[in-house]
mmCIF file of C-alpha atoms in Angstrom:
data_model
loop_
_atom_site.group_PDB
_atom_site.id
_atom_site.type_symbol
_atom_site.label_atom_id
_atom_site.label_comp_id
_atom_site.label_asym_id
_atom_site.label_seq_id
_atom_site.Cartn_x
_atom_site.Cartn_y
_atom_site.Cartn_z
ATOM 1 C CA MET A 1 56.186 11.045 60.169
ATOM 2 C CA ALA A 2 59.007 12.631 58.761
ATOM 3 C CA GLU A 3 60.598 10.927 55.233
ATOM 4 C CA PRO A 4 63.899 9.542 56.020
ATOM 5 C CA ALA A 5 66.891 10.710 54.727
ATOM 6 C CA LYS A 6 68.145 10.601 51.378
ATOM 7 C CA LEU A 7 71.392 8.516 50.311
ATOM 8 C CA PRO A 8 73.428 10.982 48.337
ATOM 9 C CA GLU A 9 74.037 8.757 45.848
ATOM 10 C CA GLN A 10 70.274 8.931 46.037
ATOM 11 C CA GLU A 11 70.341 12.858 44.982
ATOM 12 C CA TRP A 12 73.133 13.003 43.337
ATOM 13 C CA GLU A 13 71.548 10.362 40.636
ATOM 14 C CA GLU A 14 68.034 12.413 41.032
ATOM 15 C CA GLN A 15 70.295 15.125 39.913
ATOM 16 C CA GLN A 16 71.601 13.952 36.791
ATOM 17 C CA GLU A 17 68.542 12.988 35.817
ATOM 18 C CA GLU A 18 67.181 16.633 36.107
ATOM 19 C CA THR A 19 69.755 18.190 33.950
ATOM 20 C CA LEU A 20 69.989 14.999 31.552
ATOM 21 C CA SER A 21 67.903 15.115 27.918
ATOM 22 C CA PRO A 22 63.902 13.885 27.820
ATOM 23 C CA TRP A 23 65.495 11.122 25.183
ATOM 24 C CA LYS A 24 68.437 10.200 27.241
ATOM 25 C CA GLU A 25 66.326 9.773 30.705
ATOM 26 C CA GLY A 26 63.803 8.143 28.921
ATOM 27 C CA TRP A 27 67.200 6.149 28.243
ATOM 28 C CA ARG A 28 67.250 5.264 31.029
ATOM 29 C CA LYS A 29 64.183 4.144 32.344
ATOM 30 C CA PHE A 30 64.077 1.610 29.245
ATOM 31 C CA LYS A 31 67.134 0.636 30.387
ATOM 32 C CA ARG A 32 65.607 0.201 34.119
ATOM 33 C CA ASN A 33 63.214 -2.171 32.499
ATOM 34 C CA LYS A 34 63.261 -5.657 32.730
ATOM 35 C CA ILE A 35 60.414 -6.739 30.737
ATOM 36 C CA ALA A 36 61.298 -3.637 27.703
ATOM 37 C CA LEU A 37 64.282 -5.000 27.707
ATOM 38 C CA ALA A 38 63.088 -8.614 27.266
ATOM 39 C CA GLY A 39 60.771 -7.154 23.975
ATOM 40 C CA LEU A 40 63.287 -5.880 22.898
ATOM 41 C CA SER A 41 65.307 -8.440 23.099
ATOM 42 C CA ILE A 42 63.248 -11.014 21.551
ATOM 43 C CA VAL A 43 62.106 -8.284 18.208
ATOM 44 C CA SER A 44 66.131 -8.180 17.907
ATOM 45 C CA PHE A 45 66.695 -12.124 17.866
ATOM 46 C CA PHE A 46 63.722 -11.824 15.051
ATOM 47 C CA ILE A 47 64.937 -9.265 13.211
ATOM 48 C CA ILE A 48 68.714 -11.057 13.143
ATOM 49 C CA LEU A 49 66.841 -14.376 12.576
ATOM 50 C CA ALA A 50 64.934 -12.046 9.249
ATOM 51 C CA ILE A 51 68.069 -10.432 7.966
ATOM 52 C CA THR A 52 70.439 -14.030 8.119
ATOM 53 C CA SER A 53 67.772 -15.945 6.883
ATOM 54 C CA PRO A 54 69.141 -17.148 3.582
ATOM 55 C CA TRP A 55 72.153 -18.073 5.149
ATOM 56 C CA ILE A 56 71.275 -20.126 8.534
ATOM 57 C CA ALA A 57 68.373 -22.008 6.711
ATOM 58 C CA PRO A 58 69.315 -25.152 5.565
ATOM 59 C CA GLN A 59 67.022 -25.358 2.667
ATOM 60 C CA GLY A 60 64.740 -23.238 0.781
ATOM 61 C CA ILE A 61 61.639 -22.038 1.052
ATOM 62 C CA ASP A 62 59.968 -25.064 -2.047
ATOM 63 C CA GLU A 63 62.298 -27.646 -1.948
ATOM 64 C CA GLN A 64 60.077 -30.250 -2.173
ATOM 65 C CA ASN A 65 61.262 -33.530 -1.519
ATOM 66 C CA LEU A 66 57.194 -36.409 -1.369
ATOM 67 C CA SER A 67 59.437 -38.837 0.237
ATOM 68 C CA ILE A 68 60.122 -37.072 4.194
ATOM 69 C CA ARG A 69 56.688 -35.904 3.765
ATOM 70 C CA LEU A 70 55.391 -34.827 7.480
ATOM 71 C CA GLN A 71 58.349 -35.928 9.937
ATOM 72 C CA PRO A 72 57.890 -35.306 12.953
ATOM 73 C CA PRO A 73 61.236 -33.389 14.272
ATOM 74 C CA SER A 74 63.678 -34.406 15.088
ATOM 75 C CA SER A 75 68.007 -34.153 14.639
ATOM 76 C CA GLU A 76 67.915 -33.602 11.004
ATOM 77 C CA PHE A 77 64.697 -31.991 10.495
ATOM 78 C CA TRP A 78 64.338 -29.631 13.723
ATOM 79 C CA PHE A 79 60.650 -28.401 13.226
ATOM 80 C CA GLY A 80 59.498 -31.782 10.944
ATOM 81 C CA THR A 81 58.464 -31.312 7.817
ATOM 82 C CA ASP A 82 54.828 -30.634 5.925
ATOM 83 C CA ASP A 83 52.903 -32.796 3.009
ATOM 84 C CA PHE A 84 55.460 -31.887 0.242
ATOM 85 C CA GLY A 85 58.770 -32.624 2.498
ATOM 86 C CA ARG A 86 59.740 -28.819 3.174
ATOM 87 C CA ASP A 87 61.616 -28.191 6.319
ATOM 88 C CA VAL A 88 59.199 -26.137 8.143
ATOM 89 C CA PHE A 89 61.505 -24.320 10.101
ATOM 90 C CA SER A 90 63.265 -22.663 7.253
ATOM 91 C CA ARG A 91 60.307 -21.558 5.798
ATOM 92 C CA VAL A 92 59.752 -20.280 10.187
ATOM 93 C CA ILE A 93 63.028 -18.770 9.386
ATOM 94 C CA HIS A 94 61.990 -17.150 6.097
ATOM 95 C CA GLY A 95 58.803 -16.248 7.128
ATOM 96 C CA ALA A 96 60.557 -14.245 9.967
ATOM 97 C CA ARG A 97 61.563 -12.134 7.509
ATOM 98 C CA LEU A 98 58.696 -11.622 5.495
ATOM 99 C CA SER A 99 56.070 -10.690 7.844
ATOM 100 C CA LEU A 100 58.932 -8.396 9.720
ATOM 101 C CA THR A 101 59.175 -6.919 6.338
ATOM 102 C CA VAL A 102 55.341 -6.140 6.225
ATOM 103 C CA GLY A 103 55.246 -5.390 9.353
ATOM 104 C CA PHE A 104 57.245 -1.997 9.390
ATOM 105 C CA LEU A 105 56.469 -1.502 5.447
ATOM 106 C CA ALA A 106 52.732 -0.915 7.120
ATOM 107 C CA VAL A 107 53.599 0.807 10.080
ATOM 108 C CA VAL A 108 55.775 3.387 7.972
ATOM 109 C CA GLY A 109 53.366 3.817 5.101
ATOM 110 C CA SER A 110 50.236 4.520 7.670
ATOM 111 C CA ALA A 111 52.270 6.969 10.486
ATOM 112 C CA VAL A 112 53.564 8.676 7.983
ATOM 113 C CA VAL A 113 49.870 9.849 5.931
ATOM 114 C CA GLY A 114 48.457 9.278 9.203
ATOM 115 C CA SER A 115 50.921 11.559 10.686
ATOM 116 C CA LEU A 116 50.319 14.550 7.546
ATOM 117 C CA LEU A 117 47.095 14.673 8.159
ATOM 118 C CA GLY A 118 46.772 14.936 11.692
ATOM 119 C CA ILE A 119 49.444 17.710 11.547
ATOM 120 C CA LEU A 120 47.650 19.687 9.479
ATOM 121 C CA ALA A 121 44.168 18.902 11.174
ATOM 122 C CA GLY A 122 45.308 19.726 13.927
ATOM 123 C CA TYR A 123 47.384 22.560 13.258
ATOM 124 C CA TYR A 124 45.141 24.920 10.422
ATOM 125 C CA GLY A 125 41.916 23.355 12.300
ATOM 126 C CA LYS A 126 38.669 25.186 11.118
ATOM 127 C CA TRP A 127 37.179 22.725 7.594
ATOM 128 C CA VAL A 128 40.351 21.176 7.544
ATOM 129 C CA ASP A 129 40.041 19.710 10.548
ATOM 130 C CA THR A 130 36.646 19.006 10.323
ATOM 131 C CA ILE A 131 37.169 16.711 6.822
ATOM 132 C CA ILE A 132 40.593 14.984 8.201
ATOM 133 C CA SER A 133 38.355 14.297 11.743
ATOM 134 C CA ARG A 134 34.903 12.816 9.573
ATOM 135 C CA LEU A 135 37.045 10.690 7.159
ATOM 136 C CA PHE A 136 39.244 9.309 10.498
ATOM 137 C CA ASP A 137 35.928 8.468 11.740
ATOM 138 C CA ILE A 138 34.913 6.365 8.809
ATOM 139 C CA LEU A 139 37.970 4.168 8.698
ATOM 140 C CA LEU A 140 37.051 3.625 12.517
ATOM 141 C CA ALA A 141 33.401 2.482 11.757
ATOM 142 C CA PHE A 142 34.479 -0.408 10.382
ATOM 143 C CA PRO A 143 36.161 -3.417 12.528
ATOM 144 C CA SER A 144 39.701 -2.846 11.032
ATOM 145 C CA ILE A 145 40.077 -6.755 9.557
ATOM 146 C CA LEU A 146 36.499 -6.465 8.111
ATOM 147 C CA LEU A 147 37.836 -3.160 6.361
ATOM 148 C CA ALA A 148 41.212 -4.629 5.442
ATOM 149 C CA ILE A 149 39.013 -7.938 3.991
ATOM 150 C CA ALA A 150 36.740 -5.201 2.308
ATOM 151 C CA VAL A 151 40.389 -3.901 0.194
ATOM 152 C CA VAL A 152 41.639 -6.793 -0.440
ATOM 153 C CA ALA A 153 39.267 -8.387 -2.555
ATOM 154 C CA ILE A 154 38.937 -4.908 -4.618
ATOM 155 C CA LEU A 155 42.411 -4.354 -5.032
ATOM 156 C CA GLY A 156 42.633 -7.703 -5.700
ATOM 157 C CA PRO A 157 44.472 -11.105 -3.088
ATOM 158 C CA ASN A 158 48.579 -10.870 -2.851
ATOM 159 C CA LEU A 159 50.689 -9.801 -0.048
ATOM 160 C CA ARG A 160 51.711 -6.276 -2.224
ATOM 161 C CA ASN A 161 47.308 -5.111 -1.532
ATOM 162 C CA ALA A 162 47.603 -7.063 1.596
ATOM 163 C CA LEU A 163 50.538 -4.504 2.967
ATOM 164 C CA ILE A 164 48.068 -1.838 1.520
ATOM 165 C CA ALA A 165 44.885 -2.580 3.017
ATOM 166 C CA ILE A 166 46.988 -2.798 6.930
ATOM 167 C CA ALA A 167 49.055 0.288 6.139
ATOM 168 C CA ILE A 168 45.537 1.829 5.831
ATOM 169 C CA ILE A 169 43.941 0.761 8.150
ATOM 170 C CA ASN A 170 46.129 1.988 10.633
ATOM 171 C CA ILE A 171 46.545 5.568 9.552
ATOM 172 C CA PRO A 172 43.271 6.527 11.711
ATOM 173 C CA ASN A 173 45.555 5.804 14.843
ATOM 174 C CA PHE A 174 48.320 7.408 14.347
ATOM 175 C CA GLY A 175 46.484 10.695 12.887
ATOM 176 C CA ARG A 176 44.405 11.192 16.156
ATOM 177 C CA LEU A 177 46.939 10.968 18.206
ATOM 178 C CA ILE A 178 49.415 13.446 16.193
ATOM 179 C CA ARG A 179 46.479 15.658 15.925
ATOM 180 C CA SER A 180 45.669 15.926 19.617
ATOM 181 C CA ARG A 181 49.384 16.347 20.296
ATOM 182 C CA VAL A 182 50.135 19.332 18.198
ATOM 183 C CA LEU A 183 46.379 20.875 19.169
ATOM 184 C CA SER A 184 48.801 21.031 23.395
ATOM 185 C CA VAL A 185 51.759 22.275 21.174
ATOM 186 C CA LYS A 186 50.728 25.055 18.893
ATOM 187 C CA GLU A 187 50.083 26.465 21.762
ATOM 188 C CA GLU A 188 53.199 26.494 23.187
ATOM 189 C CA GLU A 189 54.956 29.901 23.879
ATOM 190 C CA TYR A 190 57.992 29.489 20.682
ATOM 191 C CA ILE A 191 55.149 28.714 18.351
ATOM 192 C CA MET A 192 53.858 31.516 18.843
ATOM 193 C CA ALA A 193 57.265 33.289 18.261
ATOM 194 C CA ALA A 194 57.621 31.736 14.997
ATOM 195 C CA ARG A 195 54.280 32.950 13.786
ATOM 196 C CA ALA A 196 55.027 36.300 15.415
ATOM 197 C CA VAL A 197 58.480 36.457 13.167
ATOM 198 C CA GLY A 198 56.699 35.417 9.919
ATOM 199 C CA MET A 199 58.183 31.991 9.055
ATOM 200 C CA LYS A 200 56.146 29.699 7.335
ATOM 201 C CA ASP A 201 53.833 27.201 8.160
ATOM 202 C CA SER A 202 54.990 24.508 6.468
ATOM 203 C CA ARG A 203 58.911 25.143 8.364
ATOM 204 C CA ILE A 204 57.137 25.127 11.415
ATOM 205 C CA LEU A 205 55.411 21.950 10.980
ATOM 206 C CA PHE A 206 58.628 20.789 10.187
ATOM 207 C CA SER A 207 61.225 22.467 12.495
ATOM 208 C CA HIS A 208 59.276 22.530 15.273
ATOM 209 C CA VAL A 209 55.826 20.840 15.649
ATOM 210 C CA LEU A 210 56.581 17.665 14.082
ATOM 211 C CA PRO A 211 59.716 17.111 16.150
ATOM 212 C CA ASN A 212 58.182 17.478 19.505
ATOM 213 C CA SER A 213 55.400 15.260 17.992
ATOM 214 C CA MET A 214 57.819 12.031 17.519
ATOM 215 C CA THR A 215 57.388 10.368 20.756
ATOM 216 C CA PRO A 216 54.816 9.489 20.262
ATOM 217 C CA ILE A 217 54.031 8.175 17.561
ATOM 218 C CA ILE A 218 57.571 6.106 18.275
ATOM 219 C CA VAL A 219 55.897 4.626 20.778
ATOM 220 C CA GLN A 220 52.393 4.010 18.716
ATOM 221 C CA GLY A 221 54.937 2.661 16.017
ATOM 222 C CA SER A 222 56.557 -0.331 17.790
ATOM 223 C CA LEU A 223 52.563 -1.435 18.800
ATOM 224 C CA ALA A 224 51.556 -1.461 15.534
ATOM 225 C CA VAL A 225 54.079 -3.962 13.928
ATOM 226 C CA ALA A 226 53.112 -6.201 16.821
ATOM 227 C CA THR A 227 48.948 -5.504 15.340
ATOM 228 C CA ALA A 228 50.239 -5.124 12.083
ATOM 229 C CA ILE A 229 52.133 -8.732 11.790
ATOM 230 C CA LEU A 230 48.996 -10.148 12.942
ATOM 231 C CA GLU A 231 46.839 -8.813 11.047
ATOM 232 C CA ALA A 232 49.472 -9.666 7.711
ATOM 233 C CA ALA A 233 49.105 -13.770 9.346
ATOM 234 C CA ALA A 234 45.158 -13.266 9.375
ATOM 235 C CA LEU A 235 44.970 -12.175 5.881
ATOM 236 C CA GLY A 236 47.192 -15.022 4.802
ATOM 237 C CA PHE A 237 45.450 -17.141 6.317
ATOM 238 C CA LEU A 238 42.164 -16.715 4.525
ATOM 239 C CA SER A 239 44.288 -16.617 1.623
ATOM 240 C CA LEU A 240 43.813 -12.859 0.911
ATOM 241 C CA GLY A 241 48.165 -11.766 1.720
ATOM 242 C CA ALA A 242 50.438 -14.270 1.022
ATOM 243 C CA ARG A 243 50.263 -17.000 -2.045
ATOM 244 C CA ALA A 244 52.134 -19.998 -1.828
ATOM 245 C CA PRO A 245 55.078 -20.922 -1.696
ATOM 246 C CA GLN A 246 55.764 -17.999 -0.195
ATOM 247 C CA PRO A 247 56.456 -19.095 3.178
ATOM 248 C CA GLU A 248 54.330 -16.617 5.395
ATOM 249 C CA TRP A 249 52.914 -17.462 8.716
ATOM 250 C CA GLY A 250 49.557 -17.071 8.690
ATOM 251 C CA ALA A 251 49.186 -19.047 4.860
ATOM 252 C CA MET A 252 51.691 -21.633 6.230
ATOM 253 C CA LEU A 253 49.274 -22.336 9.195
ATOM 254 C CA SER A 254 46.171 -21.999 6.652
ATOM 255 C CA ALA A 255 47.635 -24.374 4.753
ATOM 256 C CA SER A 256 48.500 -27.206 7.551
ATOM 257 C CA ARG A 257 44.671 -26.644 9.456
ATOM 258 C CA ALA A 258 43.748 -29.657 7.484
ATOM 259 C CA LEU A 259 47.028 -31.941 8.825
ATOM 260 C CA LEU A 260 45.830 -30.574 13.016
ATOM 261 C CA VAL A 261 45.761 -34.541 14.473
ATOM 262 C CA GLN A 262 47.803 -35.651 12.132
ATOM 263 C CA ALA A 263 51.186 -33.518 11.988
ATOM 264 C CA PRO A 264 50.998 -30.976 14.405
ATOM 265 C CA TRP A 265 53.840 -29.590 14.266
ATOM 266 C CA THR A 266 53.504 -27.940 11.582
ATOM 267 C CA LEU A 267 51.110 -25.643 12.736
ATOM 268 C CA VAL A 268 52.439 -24.975 16.154
ATOM 269 C CA PHE A 269 55.926 -24.000 15.021
ATOM 270 C CA PRO A 270 53.973 -20.710 12.428
ATOM 271 C CA GLY A 271 51.771 -20.214 15.507
ATOM 272 C CA LEU A 272 54.452 -20.133 18.360
ATOM 273 C CA ALA A 273 56.918 -17.952 16.302
ATOM 274 C CA ILE A 274 53.544 -14.973 15.537
ATOM 275 C CA MET A 275 52.820 -15.576 19.317
ATOM 276 C CA LEU A 276 56.386 -15.083 20.803
ATOM 277 C CA VAL A 277 57.221 -11.588 17.888
ATOM 278 C CA VAL A 278 53.733 -10.207 18.365
ATOM 279 C CA LEU A 279 54.877 -10.480 22.192
ATOM 280 C CA GLY A 280 58.347 -8.846 21.562
ATOM 281 C CA PHE A 281 57.172 -6.086 20.508
ATOM 282 C CA ASN A 282 54.813 -5.558 22.445
ATOM 283 C CA LEU A 283 57.134 -5.575 25.735
ATOM 284 C CA LEU A 284 59.237 -2.786 23.662
ATOM 285 C CA GLY A 285 55.999 -0.646 22.819
ATOM 286 C CA ASP A 286 54.465 -0.987 26.270
ATOM 287 C CA GLY A 287 58.384 -0.115 27.945
ATOM 288 C CA LEU A 288 58.718 2.771 25.432
ATOM 289 C CA ARG A 289 55.500 3.794 26.660
ATOM 290 C CA ASP A 290 56.875 3.827 30.155
ATOM 291 C CA ALA A 291 59.936 5.842 29.607
ATOM 292 C CA PHE A 292 58.630 7.868 27.319
ATOM 293 C CA ASP A 293 55.655 9.076 27.861
ATOM 294 C CA PRO A 294 55.504 11.735 30.125
ATOM 295 C CA LYS A 295 51.932 10.816 31.824
ATOM 296 C CA MET A 296 53.478 7.940 32.884
ATOM 297 C CA LYS A 297 56.104 9.793 34.923
ATOM 298 C CA THR A 298 54.946 9.612 38.729
#
């Protein structure tokens, strides 16, 4: 059965997509994905909230007033107050800055270290690949949250050490991803040509190999931010991350868990904030993967 003839507009659009660069073509596909745009909107909202939190929050992070403790949500206190009389709405807004900062910094650290190790392992191979790959295997042999707890227990329970722990446990994810990408890229003709003309390995790695491996880093990074925020919240809930009075969402849940029946709003709103921001980054990451991963093309 013959295929229906394509309209001139469809043929012109397909020809335009073929002539576009991979980044422009990926951006066009991303804009057509409504779910990905919803994720981008959620992430953008929380980023704006984090940036403007000092100006839009009605109260500070630790302004206590015991005379209004455990007030339910109202027109005056949108998210109610906690057992110290602090405005939950203000603390959730300030918590957006704290949680997003931890998520972004942890992912940047793990992406930089993991990518460098993955590039070295994939490009040089042999004993370099063996040592680095075994290091990744050792880190992946432990459940991520247990490894993070162990690192924080060694370094000491605070937000900075929690950030370091989250970065460490995510290094193998970036390293193995970039290693597999480099193994295919280094066999390309332009890499062989660069070697033939005597170009230094460092220049080949940072001028050719790394730029052509950025797409999976960006996609993995967007998904890893969601995981990092969850892990930071888990450590905060276990009192191994942010410490009082820091308004980190996980720590807020931990401090309010005894108020589940008496004042459920003290847990509901920080929990909703965690759920929404993680959902946003997951939708954004899925959209970036669908748009920029060559394997997803049909």
